[in-house]
CSV table of C-alpha atoms and ligand atoms in Angstrom, one decimal:
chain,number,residue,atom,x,y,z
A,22,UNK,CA,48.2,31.2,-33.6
A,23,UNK,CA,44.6,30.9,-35.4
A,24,UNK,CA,44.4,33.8,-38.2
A,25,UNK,CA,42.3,34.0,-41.3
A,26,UNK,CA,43.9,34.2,-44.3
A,27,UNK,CA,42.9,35.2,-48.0
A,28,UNK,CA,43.9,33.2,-50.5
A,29,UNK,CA,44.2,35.3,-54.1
A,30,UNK,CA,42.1,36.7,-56.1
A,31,UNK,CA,39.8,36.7,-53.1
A,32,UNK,CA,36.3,35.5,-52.8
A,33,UNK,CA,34.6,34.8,-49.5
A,34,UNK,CA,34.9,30.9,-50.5
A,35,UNK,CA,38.8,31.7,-50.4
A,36,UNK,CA,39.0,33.2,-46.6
A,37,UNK,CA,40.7,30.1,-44.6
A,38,UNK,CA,40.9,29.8,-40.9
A,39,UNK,CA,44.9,28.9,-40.2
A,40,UNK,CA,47.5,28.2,-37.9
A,41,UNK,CA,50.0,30.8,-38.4
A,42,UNK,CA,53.7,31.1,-36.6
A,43,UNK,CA,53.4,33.0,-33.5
A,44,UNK,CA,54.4,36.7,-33.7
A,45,UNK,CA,56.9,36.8,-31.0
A,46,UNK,CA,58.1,39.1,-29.0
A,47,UNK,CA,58.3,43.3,-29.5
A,48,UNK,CA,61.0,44.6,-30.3
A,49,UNK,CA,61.9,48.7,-29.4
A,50,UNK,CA,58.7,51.0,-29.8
A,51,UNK,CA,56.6,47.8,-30.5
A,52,UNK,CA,54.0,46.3,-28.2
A,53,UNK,CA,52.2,42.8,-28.2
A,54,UNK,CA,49.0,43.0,-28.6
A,55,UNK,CA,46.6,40.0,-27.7
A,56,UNK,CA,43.2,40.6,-30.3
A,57,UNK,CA,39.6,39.7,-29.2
A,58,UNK,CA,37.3,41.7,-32.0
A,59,UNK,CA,37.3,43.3,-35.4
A,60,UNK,CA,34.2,44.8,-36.9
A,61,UNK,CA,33.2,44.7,-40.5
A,62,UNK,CA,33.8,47.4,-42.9
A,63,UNK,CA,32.5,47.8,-46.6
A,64,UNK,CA,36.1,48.1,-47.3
A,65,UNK,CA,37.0,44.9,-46.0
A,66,UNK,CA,34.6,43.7,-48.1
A,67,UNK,CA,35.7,44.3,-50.9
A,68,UNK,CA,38.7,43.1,-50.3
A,69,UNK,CA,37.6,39.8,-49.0
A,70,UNK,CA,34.9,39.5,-52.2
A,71,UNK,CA,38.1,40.1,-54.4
A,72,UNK,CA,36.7,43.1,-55.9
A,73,UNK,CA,39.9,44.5,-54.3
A,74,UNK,CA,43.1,42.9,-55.2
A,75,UNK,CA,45.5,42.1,-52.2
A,76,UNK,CA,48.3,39.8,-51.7
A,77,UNK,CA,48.1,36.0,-51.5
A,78,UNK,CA,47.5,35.0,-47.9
A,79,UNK,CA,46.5,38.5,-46.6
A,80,UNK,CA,44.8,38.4,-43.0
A,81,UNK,CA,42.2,40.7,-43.3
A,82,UNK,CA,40.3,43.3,-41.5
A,83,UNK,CA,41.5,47.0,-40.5
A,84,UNK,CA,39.7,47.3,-37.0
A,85,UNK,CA,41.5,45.4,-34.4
A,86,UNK,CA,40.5,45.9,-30.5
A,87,UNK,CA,42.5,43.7,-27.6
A,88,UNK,CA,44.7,43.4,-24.8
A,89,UNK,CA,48.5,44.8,-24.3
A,90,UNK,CA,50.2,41.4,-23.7
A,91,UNK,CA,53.9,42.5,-23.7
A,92,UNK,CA,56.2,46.3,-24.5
A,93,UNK,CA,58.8,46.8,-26.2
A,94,UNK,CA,61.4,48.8,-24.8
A,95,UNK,CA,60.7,53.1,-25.5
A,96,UNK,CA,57.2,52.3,-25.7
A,97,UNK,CA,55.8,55.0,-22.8
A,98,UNK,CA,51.7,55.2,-24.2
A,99,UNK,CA,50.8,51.6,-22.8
A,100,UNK,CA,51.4,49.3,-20.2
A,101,UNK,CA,50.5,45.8,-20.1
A,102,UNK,CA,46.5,45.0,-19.4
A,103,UNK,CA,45.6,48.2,-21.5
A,104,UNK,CA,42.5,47.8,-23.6
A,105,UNK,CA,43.3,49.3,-27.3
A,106,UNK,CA,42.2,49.9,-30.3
A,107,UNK,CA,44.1,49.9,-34.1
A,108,UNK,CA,44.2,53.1,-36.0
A,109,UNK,CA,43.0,52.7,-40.1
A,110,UNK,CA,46.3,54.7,-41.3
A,111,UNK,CA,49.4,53.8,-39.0
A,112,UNK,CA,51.5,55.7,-40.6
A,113,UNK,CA,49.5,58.9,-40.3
A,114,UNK,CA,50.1,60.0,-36.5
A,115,UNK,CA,48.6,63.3,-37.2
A,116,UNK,CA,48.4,67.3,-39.0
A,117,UNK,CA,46.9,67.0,-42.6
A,118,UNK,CA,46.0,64.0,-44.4
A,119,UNK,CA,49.3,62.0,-45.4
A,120,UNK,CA,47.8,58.9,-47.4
A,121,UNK,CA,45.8,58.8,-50.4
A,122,UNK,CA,46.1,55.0,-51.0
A,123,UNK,CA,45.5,51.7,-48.9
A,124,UNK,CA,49.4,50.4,-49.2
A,125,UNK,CA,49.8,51.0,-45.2
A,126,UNK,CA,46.2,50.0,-44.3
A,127,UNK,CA,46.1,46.6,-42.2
A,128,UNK,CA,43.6,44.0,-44.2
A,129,UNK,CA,44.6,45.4,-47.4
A,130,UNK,CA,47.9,46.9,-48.0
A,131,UNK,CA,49.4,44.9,-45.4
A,132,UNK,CA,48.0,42.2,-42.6
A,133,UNK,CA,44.6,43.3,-40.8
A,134,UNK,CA,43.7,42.1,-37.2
A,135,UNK,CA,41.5,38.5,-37.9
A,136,UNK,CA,44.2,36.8,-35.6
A,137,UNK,CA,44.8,36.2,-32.3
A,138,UNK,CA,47.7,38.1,-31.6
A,139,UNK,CA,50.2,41.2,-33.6
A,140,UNK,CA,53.3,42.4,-33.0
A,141,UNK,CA,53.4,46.3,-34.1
A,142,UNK,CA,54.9,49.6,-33.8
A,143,UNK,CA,53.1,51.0,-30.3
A,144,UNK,CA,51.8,54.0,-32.5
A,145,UNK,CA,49.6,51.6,-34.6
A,146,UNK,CA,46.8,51.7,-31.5
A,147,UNK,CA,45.4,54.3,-29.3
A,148,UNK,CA,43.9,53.2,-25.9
A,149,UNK,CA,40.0,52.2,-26.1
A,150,UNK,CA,37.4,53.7,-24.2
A,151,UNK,CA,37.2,53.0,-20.8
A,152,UNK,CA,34.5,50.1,-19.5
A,153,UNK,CA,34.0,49.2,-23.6
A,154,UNK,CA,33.8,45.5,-24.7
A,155,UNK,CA,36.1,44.7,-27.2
A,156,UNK,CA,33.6,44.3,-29.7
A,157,UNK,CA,32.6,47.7,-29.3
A,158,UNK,CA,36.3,49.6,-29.2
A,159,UNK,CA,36.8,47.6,-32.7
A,160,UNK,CA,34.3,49.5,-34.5
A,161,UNK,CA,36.1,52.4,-33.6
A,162,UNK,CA,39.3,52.3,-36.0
A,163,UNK,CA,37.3,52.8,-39.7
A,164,UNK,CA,33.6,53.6,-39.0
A,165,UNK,CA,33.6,55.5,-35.8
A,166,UNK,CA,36.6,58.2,-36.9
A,167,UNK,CA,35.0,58.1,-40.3
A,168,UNK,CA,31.8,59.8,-38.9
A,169,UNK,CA,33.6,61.8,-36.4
A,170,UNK,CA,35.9,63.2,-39.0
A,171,UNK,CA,32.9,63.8,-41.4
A,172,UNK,CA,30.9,65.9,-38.6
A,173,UNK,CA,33.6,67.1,-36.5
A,174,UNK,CA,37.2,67.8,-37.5
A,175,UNK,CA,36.2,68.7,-41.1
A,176,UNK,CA,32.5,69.5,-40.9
A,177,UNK,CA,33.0,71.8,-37.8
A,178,UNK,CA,29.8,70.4,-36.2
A,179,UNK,CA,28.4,72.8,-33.2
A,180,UNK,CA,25.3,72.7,-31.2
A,181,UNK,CA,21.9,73.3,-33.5
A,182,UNK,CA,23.2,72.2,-36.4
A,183,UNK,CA,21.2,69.5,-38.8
A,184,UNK,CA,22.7,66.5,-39.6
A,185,UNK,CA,21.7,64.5,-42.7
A,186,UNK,CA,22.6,60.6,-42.9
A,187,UNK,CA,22.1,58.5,-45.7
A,188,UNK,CA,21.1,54.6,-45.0
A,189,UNK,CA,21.6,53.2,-41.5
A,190,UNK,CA,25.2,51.1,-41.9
A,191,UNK,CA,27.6,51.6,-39.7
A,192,UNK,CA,29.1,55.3,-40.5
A,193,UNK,CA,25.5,56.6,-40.1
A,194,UNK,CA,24.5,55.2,-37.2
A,195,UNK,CA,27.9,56.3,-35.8
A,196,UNK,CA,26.9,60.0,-37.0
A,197,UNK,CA,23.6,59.7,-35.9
A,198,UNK,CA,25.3,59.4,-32.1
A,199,UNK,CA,27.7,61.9,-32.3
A,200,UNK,CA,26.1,64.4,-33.6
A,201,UNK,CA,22.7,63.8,-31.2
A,202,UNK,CA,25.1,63.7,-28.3
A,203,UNK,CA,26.2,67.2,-29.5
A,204,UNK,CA,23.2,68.8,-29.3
A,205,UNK,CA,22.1,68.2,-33.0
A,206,UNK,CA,19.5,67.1,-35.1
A,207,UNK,CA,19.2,64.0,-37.2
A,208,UNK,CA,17.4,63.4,-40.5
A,209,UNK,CA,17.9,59.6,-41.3
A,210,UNK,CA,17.3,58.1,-44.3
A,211,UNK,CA,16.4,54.4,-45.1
A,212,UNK,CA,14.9,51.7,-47.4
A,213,UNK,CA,13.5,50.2,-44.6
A,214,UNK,CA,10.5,51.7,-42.6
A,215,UNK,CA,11.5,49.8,-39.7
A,216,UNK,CA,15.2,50.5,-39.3
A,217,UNK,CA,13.9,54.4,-39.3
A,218,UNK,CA,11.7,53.6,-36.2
A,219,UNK,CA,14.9,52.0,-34.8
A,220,UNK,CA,17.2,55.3,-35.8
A,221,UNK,CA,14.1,57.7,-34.2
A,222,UNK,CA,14.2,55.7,-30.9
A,223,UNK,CA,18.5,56.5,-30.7
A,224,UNK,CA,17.1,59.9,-31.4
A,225,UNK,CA,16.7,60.8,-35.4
A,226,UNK,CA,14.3,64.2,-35.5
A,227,UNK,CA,13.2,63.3,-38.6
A,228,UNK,CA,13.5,60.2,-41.0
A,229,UNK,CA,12.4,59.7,-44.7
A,230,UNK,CA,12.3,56.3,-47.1
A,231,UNK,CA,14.3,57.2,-49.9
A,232,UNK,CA,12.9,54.1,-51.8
A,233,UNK,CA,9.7,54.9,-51.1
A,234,UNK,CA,11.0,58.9,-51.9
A,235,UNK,CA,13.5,58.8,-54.4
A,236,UNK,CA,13.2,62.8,-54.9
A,237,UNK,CA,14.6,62.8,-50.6
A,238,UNK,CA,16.8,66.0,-51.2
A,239,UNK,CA,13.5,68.0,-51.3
A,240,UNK,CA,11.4,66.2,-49.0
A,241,UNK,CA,14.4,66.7,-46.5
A,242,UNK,CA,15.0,70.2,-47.5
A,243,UNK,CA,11.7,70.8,-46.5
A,244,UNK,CA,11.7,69.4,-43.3
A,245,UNK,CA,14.4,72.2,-42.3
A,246,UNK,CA,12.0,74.7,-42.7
A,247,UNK,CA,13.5,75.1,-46.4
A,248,UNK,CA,17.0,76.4,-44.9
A,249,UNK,CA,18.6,73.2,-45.5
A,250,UNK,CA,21.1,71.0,-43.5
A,251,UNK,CA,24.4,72.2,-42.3
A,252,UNK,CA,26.3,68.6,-42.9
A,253,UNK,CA,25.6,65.6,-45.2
A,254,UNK,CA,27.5,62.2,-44.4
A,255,UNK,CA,27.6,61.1,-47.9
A,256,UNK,CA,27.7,57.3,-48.4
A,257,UNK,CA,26.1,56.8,-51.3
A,258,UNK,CA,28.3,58.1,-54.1
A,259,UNK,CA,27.2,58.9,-57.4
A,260,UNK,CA,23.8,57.6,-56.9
A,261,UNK,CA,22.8,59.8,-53.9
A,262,UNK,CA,25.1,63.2,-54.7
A,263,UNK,CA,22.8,65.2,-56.3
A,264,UNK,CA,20.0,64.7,-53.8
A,265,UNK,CA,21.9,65.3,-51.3
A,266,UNK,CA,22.9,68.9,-53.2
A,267,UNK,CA,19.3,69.1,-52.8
A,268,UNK,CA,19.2,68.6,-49.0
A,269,UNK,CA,22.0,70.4,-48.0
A,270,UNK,CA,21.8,74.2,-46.9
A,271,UNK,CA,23.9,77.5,-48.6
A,272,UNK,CA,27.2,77.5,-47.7
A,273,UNK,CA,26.6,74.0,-46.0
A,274,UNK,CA,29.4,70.8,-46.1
A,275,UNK,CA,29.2,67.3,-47.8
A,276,UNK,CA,31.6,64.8,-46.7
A,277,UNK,CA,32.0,62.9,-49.4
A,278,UNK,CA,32.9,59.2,-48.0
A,279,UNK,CA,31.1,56.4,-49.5
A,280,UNK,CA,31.0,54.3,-52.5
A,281,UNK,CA,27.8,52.2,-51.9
A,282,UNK,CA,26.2,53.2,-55.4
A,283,UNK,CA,29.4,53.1,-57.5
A,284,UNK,CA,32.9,54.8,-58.5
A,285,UNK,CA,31.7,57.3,-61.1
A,286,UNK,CA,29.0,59.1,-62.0
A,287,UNK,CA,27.2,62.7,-62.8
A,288,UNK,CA,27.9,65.5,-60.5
A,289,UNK,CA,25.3,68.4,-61.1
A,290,UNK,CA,28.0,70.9,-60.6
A,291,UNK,CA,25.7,74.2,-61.9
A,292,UNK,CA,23.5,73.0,-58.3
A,293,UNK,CA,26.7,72.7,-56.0
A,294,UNK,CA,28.1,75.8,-56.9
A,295,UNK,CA,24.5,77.9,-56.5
A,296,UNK,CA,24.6,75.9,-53.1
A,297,UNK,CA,27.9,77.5,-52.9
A,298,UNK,CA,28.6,74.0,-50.6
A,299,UNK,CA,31.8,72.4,-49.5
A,300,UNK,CA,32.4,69.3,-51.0
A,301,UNK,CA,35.5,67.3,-49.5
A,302,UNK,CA,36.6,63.8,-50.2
A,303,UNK,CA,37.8,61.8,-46.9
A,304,UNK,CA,39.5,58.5,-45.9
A,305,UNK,CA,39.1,58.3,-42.2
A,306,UNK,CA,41.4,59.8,-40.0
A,307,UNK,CA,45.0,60.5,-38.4
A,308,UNK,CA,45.5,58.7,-34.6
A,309,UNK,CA,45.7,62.1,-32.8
A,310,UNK,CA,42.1,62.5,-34.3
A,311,UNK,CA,41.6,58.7,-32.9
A,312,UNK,CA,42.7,59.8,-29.3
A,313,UNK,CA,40.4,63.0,-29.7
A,314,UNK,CA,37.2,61.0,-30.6
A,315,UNK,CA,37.8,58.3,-27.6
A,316,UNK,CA,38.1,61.0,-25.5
A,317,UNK,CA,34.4,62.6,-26.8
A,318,UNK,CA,33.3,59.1,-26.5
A,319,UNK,CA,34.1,58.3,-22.8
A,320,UNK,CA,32.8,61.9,-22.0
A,321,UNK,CA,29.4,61.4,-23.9
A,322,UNK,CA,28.8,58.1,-22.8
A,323,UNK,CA,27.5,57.1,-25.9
A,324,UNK,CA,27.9,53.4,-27.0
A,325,UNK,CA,27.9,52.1,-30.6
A,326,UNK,CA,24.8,50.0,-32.0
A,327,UNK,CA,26.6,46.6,-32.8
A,328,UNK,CA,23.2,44.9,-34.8
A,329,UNK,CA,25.4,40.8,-34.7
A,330,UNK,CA,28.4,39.3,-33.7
A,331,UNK,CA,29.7,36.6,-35.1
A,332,UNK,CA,32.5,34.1,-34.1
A,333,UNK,CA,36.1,34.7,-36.3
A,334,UNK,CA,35.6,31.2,-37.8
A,335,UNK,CA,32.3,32.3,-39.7
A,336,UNK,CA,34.0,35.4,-40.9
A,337,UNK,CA,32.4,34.5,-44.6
A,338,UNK,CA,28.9,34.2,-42.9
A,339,UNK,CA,29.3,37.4,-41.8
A,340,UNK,CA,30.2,39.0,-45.0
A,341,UNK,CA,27.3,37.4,-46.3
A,342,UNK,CA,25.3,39.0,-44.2
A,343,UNK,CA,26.7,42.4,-44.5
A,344,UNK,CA,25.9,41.5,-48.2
A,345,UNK,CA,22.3,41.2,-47.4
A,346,UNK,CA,22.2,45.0,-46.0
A,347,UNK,CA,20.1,43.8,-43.5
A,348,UNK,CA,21.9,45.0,-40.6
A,349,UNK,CA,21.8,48.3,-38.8
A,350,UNK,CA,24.7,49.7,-37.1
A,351,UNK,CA,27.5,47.6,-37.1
A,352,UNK,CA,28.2,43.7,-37.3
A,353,UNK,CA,31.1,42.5,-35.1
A,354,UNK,CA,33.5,39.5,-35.2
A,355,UNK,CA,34.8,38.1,-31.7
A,356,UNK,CA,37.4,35.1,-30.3
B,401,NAP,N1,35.9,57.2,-46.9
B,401,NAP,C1,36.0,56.6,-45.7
B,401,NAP,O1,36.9,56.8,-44.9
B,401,NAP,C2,35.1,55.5,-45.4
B,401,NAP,C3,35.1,54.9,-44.2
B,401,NAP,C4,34.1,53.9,-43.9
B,401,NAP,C5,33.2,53.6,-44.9
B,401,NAP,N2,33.3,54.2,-46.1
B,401,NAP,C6,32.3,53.9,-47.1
B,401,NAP,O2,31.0,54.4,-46.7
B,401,NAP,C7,30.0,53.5,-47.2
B,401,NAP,C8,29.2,53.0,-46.0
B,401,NAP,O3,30.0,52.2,-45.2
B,401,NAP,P1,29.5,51.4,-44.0
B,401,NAP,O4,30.6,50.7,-43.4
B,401,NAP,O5,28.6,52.3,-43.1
B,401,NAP,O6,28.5,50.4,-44.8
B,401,NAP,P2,27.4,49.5,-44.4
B,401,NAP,O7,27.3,49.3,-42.9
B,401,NAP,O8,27.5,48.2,-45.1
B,401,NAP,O9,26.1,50.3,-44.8
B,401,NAP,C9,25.1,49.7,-45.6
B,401,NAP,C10,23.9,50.5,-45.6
B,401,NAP,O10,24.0,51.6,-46.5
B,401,NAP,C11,22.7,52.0,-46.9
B,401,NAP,N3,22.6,52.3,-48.3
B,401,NAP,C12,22.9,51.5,-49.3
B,401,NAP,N4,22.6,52.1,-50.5
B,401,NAP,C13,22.1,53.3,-50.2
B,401,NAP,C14,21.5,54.4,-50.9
B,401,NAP,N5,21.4,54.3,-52.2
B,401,NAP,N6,21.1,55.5,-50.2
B,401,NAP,C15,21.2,55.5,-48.9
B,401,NAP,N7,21.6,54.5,-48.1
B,401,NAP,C16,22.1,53.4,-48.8
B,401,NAP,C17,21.7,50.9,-46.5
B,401,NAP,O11,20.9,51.4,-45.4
B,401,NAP,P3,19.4,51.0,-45.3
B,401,NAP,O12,19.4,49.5,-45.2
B,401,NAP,O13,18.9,51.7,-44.1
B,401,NAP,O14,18.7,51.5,-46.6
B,401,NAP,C18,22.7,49.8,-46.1
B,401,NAP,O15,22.1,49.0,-45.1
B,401,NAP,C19,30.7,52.4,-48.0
B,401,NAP,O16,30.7,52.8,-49.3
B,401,NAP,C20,32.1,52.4,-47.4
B,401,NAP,O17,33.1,51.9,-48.3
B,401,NAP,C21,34.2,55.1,-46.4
């Protein structure tokens, strides 16, 4: 079968496309799965640039969306023909996070989905949303629960509540559907004027250019009516923390997911704790919490914003241009 593979230390001059021995068959609890789409994560990239170690030959990617070719026997969730989608942490079914590290996470700890087919435990997929291309179940595994974790299972989103995103990558864009489709409002931030007119017409109530504002936690702040927003999806890091202290209301939650402006940095602690604001770390989510969020997405009917797909040979080009930050929503690979 085709498969990319990384060759060690990584570098996205080191991701080959290869012929690799078919899987086989599955054995007890396993199914066959036939893969048509990944999407990309920042995760993966890192990995793939090499500024995460892996093993030599790694196939990469943690989202993998495709067919049921063939089950093992004991498997009862699928049946052959299903559409499905890979869960981030296979080994966390559900209940409390499980995993603090990426040792059981496909395209890092152990082989992602850039192949053509994979031979797993049944309990490494859920079923995708009914009617959705392939393309768009993939984006589902690390992006998609990501936001829906942020706002939901840990943020406790409910009608009327304000939603702050930061940028307009793939977990924001995500957020910015959710939590609209729950009866929310969105404040978007951007560096790009014209990706905010594209995140008002998917329904952002208010947007602000954090380049051309660099003091946003006030300007956003403000546009609550000086209350405040009940939830911040945190990408940033260090770089964007203490503004969005700023933005976010008393009592209010940060989901603390992203590492776009570094590791490590200042936290202006005297400012959280005045906030008196939840501040909680997260890495995705469980696959009951997978099977929860496909079922809000086939009942919303809410579709995610996939800005370029590109074929699984040209997996490189596609880093590159997630590299550029040029993209909005999510960038997909297909075969
Ligand atoms: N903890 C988890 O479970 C988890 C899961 C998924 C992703 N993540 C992390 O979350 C982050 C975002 O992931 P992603 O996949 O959505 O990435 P992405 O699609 O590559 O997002 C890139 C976008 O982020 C925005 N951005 C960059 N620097 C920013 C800043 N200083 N302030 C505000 N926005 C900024 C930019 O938006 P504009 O172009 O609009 O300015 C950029 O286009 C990454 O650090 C990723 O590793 C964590």
């Amino acid at each position: 079968m085709k498969a990319i593979t990384l060759a060690a230390p990584g570098g996205l001059d080191k991701l080959t496309l290869s012929d690799l021995p078919d899987p086989g068959q599955p054995r007890r609890g396993e199914v066959r799965v036939a893969l048509h789409a990944s999407s990309l994560n920042f995760h993966d990239y890192l990995v793939c640039a090499g500024m995460s170690q892996t093993a030599d030959g790694r196939i990469p990617l943690a989202d993998g969306a495709g067919i049921v070719e063939a089950v093992g026997e004991g498997v009862r969730d699928f049946t052959v023909g299903d559409a499905v989608v890979s869960c981030f942490f296979p080994e966390w079914q559900s209940g409390p996070p499980l995993v603090g590290d990426f040792r059981g996470v496909p395209g890092d700890g152990i082989d992602g989905f850039a192949r053509e087919h994979a031979v797993l435990p049944a309990t490494a997929f859920t079923k995708a949303p009914a009617g959705w291309s392939h393309a768009e179940a993939a984006t589902i595994t690390t992006a998609g629960l990501t936001a829906w974790r942020a706002l939901v299972v840990d943020g406790g989103l409910k009608a009327g509540d304000t939603v702050l995103v930061l940028g307009t990558g793939g977990v924001s864009i995500y957020a910015l559907q959710i939590a609209r489709a729950m009866g929310c409002e969105v404040i978007v931030t951007s560096s790009s004027d014209e990706k905010l007119a594209r995140a008002k017409a998917l329904g952002a109530t208010h947007t602000v250019n954090y380049k051309k504002q660099p003091k946003w936690g006030r300007t956003v702040h403000d546009l609550t009516g000086g209350r405040g927003v009940d939830i911040v999806v945190e990408v940033g890091g260090p770089g964007t923390l203490a503004q969005s202290i700023e933005a976010v209301r008393i009592g209010g939650h940060i989901a603390l997911i992203g590492v776009l402006t570094g590791a490590a940095g200042e936290v202006p602690t005297a400012a959280l704790m005045v906030k008196q604001a939840r501040l909680q770390g997260l890495v995705v989510g469980s696959r009951d919490e997978q099977e929860d969020f496909v079922r809000a997405l086939e009942a919303a009917a809410i579709h995610p914003i996939i800005d370029r797909t590109f074929a699984l040979a040209d997996l490189a080009e596609a880093f590159r241009y997630l590299e550029g930050a040029g993209h909005f929503g999510k960038i997909a690979v297909t075969w």
